[in-house]
Amino acid sequence: MFRLFTFLNRETNGLHQAAFLLAFASIGAKLLAVLRDRLLAGSFGADRALDIYYASFRLPDLLYVLSLFLVSTTALIPLFLEKKDFISRRLFINQVFTIFFFSIVALGVITFFLVPCIIGVIAPGFSAEDTSVLIKFSRILLLSPFLLGLSNLVSSVIQSFNRFFVYALSGVLYNAGIIFGLLVLYPVMGINGVIWGVVAGALLHFLIQVPSLVSLGFFPRFALSISFKEIKRVVALSLPRTFGLTLHQLVLLVITAMASLLAAGSITIFNLASNLQAIPLGVIALSYSVAAFPTLAKSFINQKKEDFIFAVDSSFRHIIFWLLPVTVLFIVLRAQIVRVLLGAGAFSWTDTRLTAAALALFAVSLFAQGLILLLVRAFYAAGKTRAPLVINFISSVLIIIFALGFLLILKHSAGILTVFDRILRVEQVSGSAVLFLPLAYSLGMIINFFFLFVSFERIFGRILDRIKKSVVQVFLTSLLIGVVSYFALSVFDDLFGLDTFFGVFMQGFLSGLSGLFAGFVLLNLLKNKELKEITTSLQKRFTKRVIIRPEPEELP
């Protein structure tokens, strides 16, 4: 037990090793997330029941984002690291915890009673009966923001000491709780059991990190006196980022409202596709961004601009290295991916086709979404918060405008839908209007990235010259991967029956593998820098013996 505890709480040094550790741990969470969505899709299909489930997250998620005014890691980590001694750090955490606790409880109680008044805005297309169920589920899920907010506070301390593994493991347990609700509570309590499983997952998300926090000596306690000057600094640094996340939640709320007015199952289609595209974002982009953030913060605090730029440059190139090929594979193999991961039980072929088309539209902006995660953290590590705030606001407004505009055009010109359906290969499939929502989302994200990148270069200096060679190499490689995978589909179509899980899986797997092999050969011929760095990092990871020992409380 002691060895397990020591392993979970060891420090991870080096950007790439930390990123790989986060990525591999994140894979476990994402696999459970896929299993969770497969169970949900198989149990309910893309129907109104699952629409209600996904819609019930909108208010609690918004409340959680509001809690980040006090417990955002992008604000807490730099301020925590700024304090050089143990006592001042512990006092800082206690003060933040005290204000957070009373604020989130008060906000939760108020929201609980206001849910019936607000819920009509979230799902105007629901019937009275569906709305009643949505109110009940939303109220239960109000427990999640409190638990996840506490977890965020804890993870800020843990990440400051480079203890990334236990942080990543929390995501595994969150999804495990939801799966427990589906497999154990659902047969007994119905869909109410699934909702309580979400709460159980949020509790586990917090509890798994507590031992690490205790070992560091920073378990939060109520502070008898509060330095509102410190709290003001937290809020000031959190404000732009949290406001940006709030805007994102409001965008999702508006999209949910629009989808509720479309065919039953539209909310489900949007969310299932969004969850699938979130897999590479979490495993790749978020891993590199989270791993880079403490380095970025320390570099800027110590006025080491070259180290700061190098961390951004390195993470940028590696995110592109992974996400561009994934984007192409998601577009080419979309039907195989969705059918294999979600195609069970009540999830029909129509549901599969719509979700696959939505996934392809989300995938178009994968690179932009991934790089936004990195660039925003770079801005916040440097304390430059205005640019991301303004850009987030503009892109959020544009997403809503695009979505409304597309649906209005569709209402007055059905011919556009016919052309759109033909491009995405969903001809004669009812409910395809929902596909304009992920299209609007992707366009907004691409615009967000473009302005964020331009602002970064204007404020911190030009990095395009550093990355353009790698970007061109990976772009050409991704095109080759896509072409080879596309033609391989036809080859393996003749070898496997596509009416079975095994046949669809093997067709998609071998086609993707063929494309990746071709890409690997090309990258070697091009002597790609990222491939060499990754190979070297993996060799160090698996050939060097790591001595696990108790860690000091202070940063080295």
Coordinates of C-alpha atoms in Angstrom, one line a residue:
M1 CA 0.0 0.0 0.0
F2 CA 2.8 2.4 0.9
R3 CA 4.5 1.7 -2.5
L4 CA 1.3 2.3 -4.3
F5 CA 0.8 5.6 -2.5
T6 CA 4.4 6.6 -3.2
F7 CA 4.0 5.8 -6.8
L8 CA 0.8 7.8 -7.2
N9 CA 2.4 10.8 -5.5
R10 CA 5.8 10.9 -7.2
E11 CA 6.9 14.0 -9.0
T12 CA 7.2 14.1 -12.8
N13 CA 9.9 16.1 -14.3
G14 CA 10.2 17.2 -17.9
L15 CA 7.6 18.5 -20.2
H16 CA 7.3 15.5 -22.5
Q17 CA 7.5 12.9 -19.7
A18 CA 4.8 14.8 -17.9
A19 CA 2.7 15.1 -21.0
F20 CA 3.0 11.3 -21.8
L21 CA 2.2 10.4 -18.2
L22 CA -1.0 12.6 -18.3
A23 CA -1.8 11.2 -21.8
F24 CA -1.6 7.6 -20.7
A25 CA -3.5 8.2 -17.5
S26 CA -6.0 10.2 -19.5
I27 CA -6.5 7.3 -22.0
G28 CA -8.0 5.3 -19.1
A29 CA -10.4 8.0 -18.4
K30 CA -11.3 8.4 -22.0
L31 CA -11.8 4.6 -22.4
L32 CA -14.2 4.7 -19.5
A33 CA -15.9 7.8 -21.1
V34 CA -16.4 5.8 -24.3
L35 CA -17.8 2.9 -22.3
R36 CA -20.1 5.3 -20.5
D37 CA -21.4 6.8 -23.8
R38 CA -21.8 3.3 -25.3
L39 CA -23.9 2.2 -22.4
L40 CA -26.0 5.4 -22.5
A41 CA -26.4 5.1 -26.3
G42 CA -27.2 1.4 -26.1
S43 CA -29.7 1.9 -23.3
F44 CA -31.6 4.8 -24.7
G45 CA -30.6 5.5 -28.3
A46 CA -30.6 9.0 -29.7
D47 CA -34.0 9.8 -28.1
R48 CA -35.7 12.3 -25.8
A49 CA -34.7 10.4 -22.6
L50 CA -31.0 10.9 -23.4
D51 CA -31.7 14.5 -24.5
I52 CA -33.0 15.1 -21.0
Y53 CA -29.9 13.5 -19.4
Y54 CA -27.5 15.8 -21.4
A55 CA -29.7 18.9 -20.9
S56 CA -29.6 18.4 -17.1
F57 CA -25.9 19.2 -17.1
R58 CA -26.3 22.7 -18.4
L59 CA -27.1 24.5 -15.2
P60 CA -24.7 22.5 -12.9
D61 CA -21.9 22.9 -15.4
L62 CA -22.5 26.7 -15.6
L63 CA -22.4 26.8 -11.8
Y64 CA -19.2 24.9 -11.7
V65 CA -17.6 27.3 -14.2
L66 CA -18.7 30.2 -12.0
S67 CA -16.9 28.5 -9.1
L68 CA -13.7 28.8 -11.0
F69 CA -13.6 32.5 -10.1
L70 CA -12.0 31.1 -6.9
V71 CA -10.6 27.7 -7.8
S72 CA -9.2 28.0 -11.3
T73 CA -5.9 26.3 -11.6
T74 CA -4.7 28.9 -14.1
A75 CA -5.0 31.4 -11.3
L76 CA -4.1 29.4 -8.2
I77 CA -1.0 27.7 -9.5
P78 CA 1.0 31.0 -10.3
L79 CA -0.2 32.6 -7.0
F80 CA 0.6 29.5 -5.0
L81 CA 4.1 29.2 -6.6
E82 CA 4.7 32.9 -6.0
K83 CA 4.7 32.2 -2.2
K84 CA 8.1 30.9 -1.1
D85 CA 7.3 29.3 2.3
F86 CA 5.0 26.6 3.5
I87 CA 3.1 28.7 6.0
S88 CA 2.1 31.4 3.5
R89 CA 1.1 28.8 1.0
R90 CA -1.1 27.0 3.5
L91 CA -2.7 30.2 4.6
F92 CA -3.5 31.1 1.0
I93 CA -5.2 27.7 0.3
N94 CA -7.2 28.0 3.5
Q95 CA -8.5 31.4 2.7
V96 CA -9.5 30.4 -0.9
F97 CA -11.2 27.3 0.5
T98 CA -13.2 29.3 3.0
I99 CA -14.5 31.8 0.5
F100 CA -15.2 29.1 -2.1
F101 CA -17.1 26.9 0.4
F102 CA -19.6 29.5 1.5
S103 CA -20.0 31.1 -2.0
I104 CA -20.7 27.8 -3.8
V105 CA -23.1 26.6 -1.1
A106 CA -25.1 29.9 -1.2
L107 CA -25.1 29.9 -5.0
G108 CA -26.2 26.3 -5.1
V109 CA -29.1 26.9 -2.7
I110 CA -30.3 29.9 -4.7
T111 CA -30.0 28.0 -8.0
F112 CA -32.0 25.0 -6.5
F113 CA -35.0 27.2 -6.0
L114 CA -34.6 29.1 -9.3
V115 CA -34.3 25.9 -11.5
P116 CA -38.1 25.8 -12.4
C117 CA -37.9 29.5 -13.6
I118 CA -34.7 29.0 -15.7
I119 CA -35.3 25.6 -17.2
G120 CA -37.6 26.8 -19.9
V121 CA -34.8 28.7 -21.4
I122 CA -32.6 25.7 -21.6
A123 CA -35.0 23.3 -23.3
P124 CA -37.9 25.3 -24.8
G125 CA -38.8 22.4 -27.1
F126 CA -39.5 19.9 -24.2
S127 CA -42.9 18.9 -23.2
A128 CA -44.2 19.6 -19.7
E129 CA -43.5 16.1 -18.6
D130 CA -40.0 16.2 -19.9
T131 CA -39.4 19.6 -18.3
S132 CA -40.5 18.2 -14.9
V133 CA -37.9 15.4 -15.2
L134 CA -35.3 17.9 -16.3
I135 CA -35.9 20.0 -13.2
K136 CA -35.4 17.1 -10.9
F137 CA -32.2 15.9 -12.6
S138 CA -30.7 19.4 -12.7
R139 CA -31.3 19.8 -8.9
I140 CA -29.6 16.5 -8.1
L141 CA -26.6 17.5 -10.2
L142 CA -26.1 20.7 -8.3
L143 CA -24.0 18.6 -5.9
S144 CA -21.4 18.2 -8.6
P145 CA -20.2 21.8 -8.8
F146 CA -19.3 21.7 -5.1
L147 CA -17.4 18.5 -5.3
L148 CA -15.6 19.3 -8.6
G149 CA -14.8 22.8 -7.4
L150 CA -13.1 21.3 -4.3
S151 CA -11.3 18.9 -6.5
N152 CA -10.0 21.8 -8.6
L153 CA -8.7 23.5 -5.6
V154 CA -6.9 20.3 -4.5
S155 CA -5.5 19.6 -8.0
S156 CA -4.0 23.1 -8.2
V157 CA -1.8 22.3 -5.2
I158 CA -0.9 18.8 -6.6
Q159 CA 0.0 20.1 -10.0
S160 CA 2.2 22.8 -8.5
F161 CA 4.3 19.9 -7.1
N162 CA 4.3 18.2 -10.5
R163 CA 2.2 15.3 -9.2
F164 CA 0.3 14.8 -12.4
F165 CA -0.6 11.1 -12.2
V166 CA -3.1 11.3 -9.3
Y167 CA -4.6 14.4 -11.0
A168 CA -5.2 12.4 -14.2
L169 CA -6.5 9.4 -12.3
S170 CA -9.3 11.5 -10.9
G171 CA -10.9 11.6 -14.4
V172 CA -10.9 7.8 -14.5
L173 CA -12.8 7.6 -11.2
Y174 CA -15.3 10.2 -12.3
N175 CA -16.4 8.1 -15.3
A176 CA -16.2 5.0 -13.2
G177 CA -18.9 6.5 -10.9
I178 CA -21.2 7.2 -13.9
I179 CA -20.7 3.6 -15.2
F180 CA -21.5 2.3 -11.7
G181 CA -24.7 4.3 -11.9
L182 CA -25.5 2.8 -15.3
L183 CA -24.7 -0.8 -14.4
V184 CA -25.8 -1.0 -10.8
L185 CA -28.1 1.8 -10.0
Y186 CA -30.0 2.1 -13.3
P187 CA -31.6 -1.4 -13.0
V188 CA -32.9 -0.5 -9.5
M189 CA -33.6 3.2 -9.7
G190 CA -34.1 3.8 -13.5
I191 CA -32.5 6.8 -15.0
N192 CA -32.4 8.4 -11.6
G193 CA -29.6 6.0 -10.8
V194 CA -27.5 7.3 -13.7
I195 CA -27.8 10.8 -12.3
W196 CA -26.7 9.7 -8.9
G197 CA -23.8 7.9 -10.5
V198 CA -22.6 11.2 -11.8
V199 CA -22.6 12.6 -8.3
A200 CA -20.7 9.5 -7.1
G201 CA -18.2 10.1 -9.8
A202 CA -17.7 13.7 -8.8
L203 CA -17.1 12.6 -5.2
L204 CA -14.5 10.1 -6.3
H205 CA -12.9 12.8 -8.5
F206 CA -12.3 14.7 -5.3
L207 CA -11.4 11.9 -2.8
I208 CA -8.7 10.3 -4.9
Q209 CA -6.6 13.5 -4.6
V210 CA -7.1 14.0 -0.9
P211 CA -4.2 11.7 0.3
S212 CA -1.7 13.5 -1.9
L213 CA -2.9 16.8 -0.5
V214 CA -2.6 15.5 3.1
S215 CA 0.9 14.2 2.4
L216 CA 1.9 17.7 1.2
G217 CA 0.4 19.3 4.3
F218 CA -2.1 21.5 2.5
F219 CA -5.5 19.9 3.4
P220 CA -7.8 23.0 3.5
R221 CA -9.3 24.2 6.7
F222 CA -11.6 27.1 7.4
A223 CA -9.7 30.3 7.9
L224 CA -10.6 32.5 10.9
S225 CA -9.5 35.6 9.1
I226 CA -9.5 36.4 5.4
S227 CA -7.1 38.6 3.4
F228 CA -9.5 40.0 0.8
K229 CA -6.5 41.5 -0.9
E230 CA -5.4 37.9 -1.7
I231 CA -8.9 36.8 -2.7
K232 CA -9.2 39.8 -5.0
R233 CA -5.9 38.8 -6.7
V234 CA -7.3 35.3 -7.3
V235 CA -10.6 36.7 -8.7
A236 CA -8.8 39.2 -10.8
L237 CA -6.5 36.6 -12.4
S238 CA -9.4 34.1 -12.7
L239 CA -11.9 36.6 -14.1
P240 CA -11.1 36.7 -17.8
R241 CA -10.5 32.9 -18.1
T242 CA -13.6 32.0 -16.0
F243 CA -15.6 34.6 -18.0
G244 CA -14.4 32.9 -21.1
L245 CA -15.5 29.5 -19.9
T246 CA -18.8 31.0 -18.8
L247 CA -19.3 32.2 -22.3
H248 CA -18.5 28.7 -23.6
Q249 CA -21.1 27.2 -21.3
L250 CA -23.6 29.8 -22.4
V251 CA -22.9 28.8 -26.0
L252 CA -23.6 25.2 -25.1
L253 CA -26.8 26.3 -23.3
V254 CA -28.0 28.2 -26.4
I255 CA -27.1 25.2 -28.7
T256 CA -29.0 22.9 -26.3
A257 CA -32.0 25.2 -26.5
M258 CA -31.8 25.2 -30.3
A259 CA -31.4 21.4 -30.5
S260 CA -34.4 20.9 -28.2
L261 CA -36.5 22.6 -30.9
L262 CA -35.3 20.2 -33.6
A263 CA -36.0 16.4 -33.9
A264 CA -35.9 14.3 -30.7
G265 CA -32.4 13.0 -30.2
S266 CA -30.7 16.2 -31.6
I267 CA -29.2 17.1 -28.2
T268 CA -27.9 13.5 -27.9
I269 CA -26.3 13.5 -31.4
F270 CA -24.5 16.8 -30.6
N271 CA -23.2 15.6 -27.3
L272 CA -22.1 12.2 -28.3
A273 CA -20.2 13.6 -31.3
S274 CA -18.7 16.3 -29.0
N275 CA -17.6 13.7 -26.5
L276 CA -15.9 11.6 -29.2
Q277 CA -13.9 14.5 -30.5
A278 CA -13.0 15.4 -26.9
I279 CA -11.0 12.2 -26.6
P280 CA -7.9 13.4 -28.6
L281 CA -8.3 16.8 -27.1
G282 CA -8.1 15.3 -23.6
V283 CA -5.4 12.8 -24.3
I284 CA -3.2 15.0 -26.4
A285 CA -3.8 18.7 -26.3
L286 CA -4.9 19.0 -22.6
S287 CA -2.0 16.7 -21.5
Y288 CA 0.6 18.9 -23.2
S289 CA -1.2 22.1 -22.0
V290 CA -1.5 21.0 -18.4
A291 CA 2.1 19.7 -18.4
A292 CA 3.4 22.9 -19.8
F293 CA 1.5 25.3 -17.5
P294 CA 3.7 25.0 -14.4
T295 CA 6.8 25.5 -16.6
L296 CA 5.2 28.5 -18.3
A297 CA 4.3 30.0 -15.0
K298 CA 7.8 29.5 -13.4
S299 CA 9.5 30.8 -16.5
F300 CA 7.5 34.0 -16.6
I301 CA 7.8 34.5 -12.8
N302 CA 11.6 34.1 -13.1
Q303 CA 11.7 36.4 -16.2
K304 CA 13.1 33.7 -18.5
K305 CA 11.3 34.6 -21.7
E306 CA 13.3 32.2 -23.9
D307 CA 12.3 29.3 -21.7
F308 CA 8.7 30.5 -21.9
I309 CA 8.7 30.7 -25.7
F310 CA 10.4 27.4 -26.0
A311 CA 7.8 25.7 -23.8
V312 CA 5.0 27.1 -26.0
D313 CA 6.9 26.3 -29.2
S314 CA 7.5 22.7 -28.2
S315 CA 4.0 22.0 -27.0
F316 CA 2.5 23.7 -30.1
R317 CA 4.5 21.5 -32.4
H318 CA 3.6 18.3 -30.6
I319 CA -0.1 19.1 -30.4
I320 CA -0.1 19.7 -34.2
F321 CA 1.9 16.5 -34.7
W322 CA -0.8 14.4 -33.1
L323 CA -4.0 16.3 -33.8
L324 CA -3.7 16.8 -37.6
P325 CA -3.5 13.1 -38.4
V326 CA -6.2 12.4 -35.9
T327 CA -8.4 15.0 -37.6
V328 CA -8.0 13.3 -41.0
L329 CA -8.6 9.8 -39.5
F330 CA -11.8 11.1 -37.7
I331 CA -13.1 12.4 -41.0
V332 CA -12.2 9.4 -43.2
L333 CA -13.2 6.7 -40.6
R334 CA -16.1 8.5 -38.9
A335 CA -18.7 5.9 -39.6
Q336 CA -16.5 3.0 -38.4
I337 CA -15.5 5.0 -35.3
V338 CA -19.1 5.7 -34.3
R339 CA -20.4 2.3 -35.1
V340 CA -17.7 0.5 -33.1
L341 CA -17.8 2.8 -30.1
L342 CA -21.5 3.6 -29.8
G343 CA -23.3 1.1 -32.1
A344 CA -25.1 -1.1 -29.7
G345 CA -28.6 -1.8 -28.4
A346 CA -31.1 1.1 -29.1
F347 CA -28.5 3.1 -31.0
S348 CA -29.7 2.7 -34.6
W349 CA -28.0 3.1 -38.0
T350 CA -29.7 6.4 -38.5
D351 CA -28.2 7.6 -35.1
T352 CA -24.8 6.3 -36.3
R353 CA -24.9 8.2 -39.6
L354 CA -25.9 11.5 -37.9
T355 CA -23.4 11.2 -35.1
A356 CA -20.6 10.3 -37.6
A357 CA -21.4 13.3 -39.7
A358 CA -21.4 15.5 -36.6
L359 CA -18.1 14.0 -35.6
A360 CA -16.5 14.9 -38.9
L361 CA -17.7 18.5 -38.5
F362 CA -16.2 18.7 -35.0
A363 CA -13.0 17.2 -36.3
V364 CA -12.4 20.0 -38.7
S365 CA -11.6 22.3 -35.7
L366 CA -9.7 19.8 -33.6
F367 CA -6.3 21.5 -34.2
A368 CA -7.8 24.9 -33.3
Q369 CA -9.5 23.6 -30.1
G370 CA -6.3 21.9 -29.0
L371 CA -4.0 24.9 -29.6
I372 CA -6.5 27.2 -27.9
L373 CA -6.0 25.1 -24.7
L374 CA -2.3 25.8 -24.9
L375 CA -2.3 29.4 -25.9
V376 CA -4.9 30.4 -23.3
R377 CA -2.7 28.8 -20.6
A378 CA 0.3 30.7 -22.0
F379 CA -1.5 34.0 -21.7
Y380 CA -2.6 33.2 -18.2
A381 CA 0.8 32.0 -17.0
A382 CA 2.1 35.4 -18.1
G383 CA -0.8 37.3 -16.4
K384 CA -2.0 38.6 -19.8
T385 CA -5.7 38.0 -19.5
R386 CA -7.4 40.7 -21.7
A387 CA -6.7 39.2 -25.1
P388 CA -8.1 35.7 -24.4
L389 CA -11.2 37.3 -22.8
V390 CA -12.0 39.5 -25.8
I391 CA -11.3 36.8 -28.3
N392 CA -13.4 34.3 -26.4
F393 CA -16.3 36.7 -26.3
I394 CA -16.1 37.4 -30.0
S395 CA -15.9 33.7 -31.0
S396 CA -18.8 32.8 -28.6
V397 CA -21.0 35.4 -30.2
L398 CA -20.0 34.2 -33.6
I399 CA -20.9 30.6 -32.8
I400 CA -24.4 31.6 -31.8
I401 CA -24.8 33.9 -34.8
F402 CA -23.6 31.1 -37.2
A403 CA -25.9 28.5 -35.6
L404 CA -29.0 30.8 -35.7
G405 CA -28.1 31.9 -39.2
F406 CA -27.7 28.4 -40.5
L407 CA -31.0 27.3 -39.0
L408 CA -32.8 30.4 -40.4
I409 CA -31.4 29.8 -43.9
L410 CA -32.4 26.1 -43.6
K411 CA -35.9 27.2 -42.7
H412 CA -36.3 29.2 -45.9
S413 CA -34.2 27.1 -48.2
A414 CA -34.6 23.4 -48.0
G415 CA -32.3 22.9 -51.0
I416 CA -29.3 23.8 -48.9
L417 CA -30.0 20.9 -46.5
T418 CA -30.1 18.5 -49.5
V419 CA -26.7 19.6 -50.7
F420 CA -25.3 19.5 -47.1
D421 CA -26.7 16.0 -46.6
R422 CA -25.1 14.8 -49.8
I423 CA -21.7 16.2 -48.8
L424 CA -21.9 14.4 -45.5
R425 CA -23.5 11.3 -46.9
V426 CA -26.7 11.5 -44.8
E427 CA -29.2 11.7 -47.6
Q428 CA -32.7 10.8 -46.7
V429 CA -31.9 10.7 -43.0
S430 CA -34.4 12.6 -40.9
G431 CA -33.1 15.0 -38.3
S432 CA -30.0 16.1 -40.2
A433 CA -30.6 19.8 -39.4
V434 CA -28.7 19.3 -36.1
L435 CA -25.5 19.0 -38.1
F436 CA -25.5 22.8 -38.6
L437 CA -24.8 23.1 -34.9
P438 CA -21.4 21.4 -34.8
L439 CA -20.5 23.2 -38.1
A440 CA -21.2 26.6 -36.4
Y441 CA -19.2 25.5 -33.4
S442 CA -16.1 24.5 -35.5
L443 CA -16.2 27.7 -37.4
G444 CA -16.2 29.7 -34.2
M445 CA -13.3 27.7 -32.7
I446 CA -11.1 28.2 -35.9
I447 CA -11.7 31.9 -35.7
N448 CA -10.9 31.9 -32.0
F449 CA -7.6 30.2 -32.6
F450 CA -6.6 32.5 -35.5
F451 CA -7.1 35.7 -33.4
L452 CA -5.5 34.1 -30.3
F453 CA -2.4 33.1 -32.3
V454 CA -2.1 36.6 -33.9
S455 CA -2.4 38.2 -30.4
F456 CA 0.2 35.8 -29.0
E457 CA 2.8 36.8 -31.6
R458 CA 2.0 40.4 -31.2
I459 CA 2.5 40.3 -27.4
F460 CA 5.2 37.7 -26.9
G461 CA 7.1 37.6 -30.2
R462 CA 7.0 35.7 -33.4
I463 CA 6.9 31.9 -33.2
L464 CA 5.7 31.1 -36.7
D465 CA 9.2 30.8 -38.0
R466 CA 9.9 28.2 -35.3
I467 CA 6.9 26.0 -36.1
K468 CA 6.2 26.4 -39.8
K469 CA 8.5 23.6 -41.0
S470 CA 7.0 21.1 -38.6
V471 CA 3.4 22.2 -39.5
V472 CA 4.0 21.8 -43.2
Q473 CA 5.6 18.3 -42.7
V474 CA 2.7 17.1 -40.5
F475 CA 0.1 18.6 -42.8
L476 CA 1.5 16.8 -45.8
T477 CA 1.8 13.6 -43.8
S478 CA -1.8 13.9 -42.6
L479 CA -3.0 14.2 -46.2
L480 CA -1.1 11.0 -47.1
I481 CA -2.6 9.3 -44.1
G482 CA -6.1 10.3 -45.2
V483 CA -5.6 9.2 -48.8
V484 CA -4.1 5.8 -47.9
S485 CA -6.8 5.2 -45.2
Y486 CA -9.6 6.1 -47.6
F487 CA -8.5 3.7 -50.3
A488 CA -7.7 1.0 -47.7
L489 CA -11.4 1.1 -46.7
S490 CA -12.4 -0.3 -50.1
V491 CA -9.7 -3.0 -49.9
F492 CA -10.8 -4.2 -46.5
D493 CA -14.4 -3.8 -47.3
D494 CA -14.1 -7.0 -49.5
L495 CA -12.3 -8.9 -46.7
F496 CA -14.6 -8.3 -43.8
G497 CA -18.4 -8.5 -43.5
L498 CA -19.6 -5.1 -42.3
D499 CA -22.7 -6.5 -40.6
T500 CA -20.8 -7.5 -37.5
F501 CA -18.9 -5.6 -34.8
F502 CA -15.7 -7.5 -35.7
G503 CA -15.9 -6.7 -39.4
V504 CA -16.5 -3.0 -38.9
F505 CA -13.7 -2.8 -36.3
M506 CA -11.2 -4.6 -38.5
Q507 CA -12.0 -2.5 -41.6
G508 CA -11.5 0.8 -39.7
F509 CA -8.6 -0.4 -37.6
L510 CA -6.6 -1.8 -40.5
S511 CA -7.4 1.1 -42.8
G512 CA -6.3 3.6 -40.1
L513 CA -3.2 1.5 -39.4
S514 CA -2.3 1.5 -43.1
G515 CA -2.5 5.3 -43.2
L516 CA -0.5 5.7 -40.1
F517 CA 2.2 3.4 -41.4
A518 CA 2.5 5.4 -44.6
G519 CA 2.6 8.6 -42.5
F520 CA 5.4 7.1 -40.3
V521 CA 7.5 6.3 -43.3
L522 CA 7.1 9.8 -44.7
L523 CA 8.0 11.5 -41.4
N524 CA 11.1 9.4 -41.2
L525 CA 12.1 10.4 -44.8
L526 CA 11.5 14.0 -43.8
K527 CA 13.6 13.5 -40.7
N528 CA 10.7 15.1 -38.6
K529 CA 11.9 16.8 -35.4
E530 CA 8.8 15.9 -33.4
L531 CA 9.0 12.2 -34.2
K532 CA 12.6 12.2 -33.1
E533 CA 11.8 14.0 -29.8
I534 CA 9.0 11.6 -29.0
T535 CA 11.1 8.6 -29.7
T536 CA 13.8 9.9 -27.5
S537 CA 11.4 10.7 -24.7
L538 CA 9.8 7.2 -24.8
Q539 CA 13.2 5.6 -24.7
K540 CA 14.1 7.6 -21.6
R541 CA 10.7 6.7 -20.1
F542 CA 11.0 3.0 -20.6
T543 CA 14.8 2.3 -20.4
K544 CA 15.8 4.6 -17.5
R545 CA 15.1 3.2 -14.0
V546 CA 13.2 5.7 -11.9
I547 CA 13.9 5.7 -8.1
I548 CA 10.7 6.4 -6.2
R549 CA 11.3 8.1 -2.9
P550 CA 9.4 10.4 -0.6
E551 CA 9.3 14.0 -1.9
P552 CA 10.0 17.2 0.0
E553 CA 7.2 19.7 0.6
E554 CA 9.0 22.5 -1.1
L555 CA 9.7 22.9 -4.7
P556 CA 13.3 22.3 -5.8

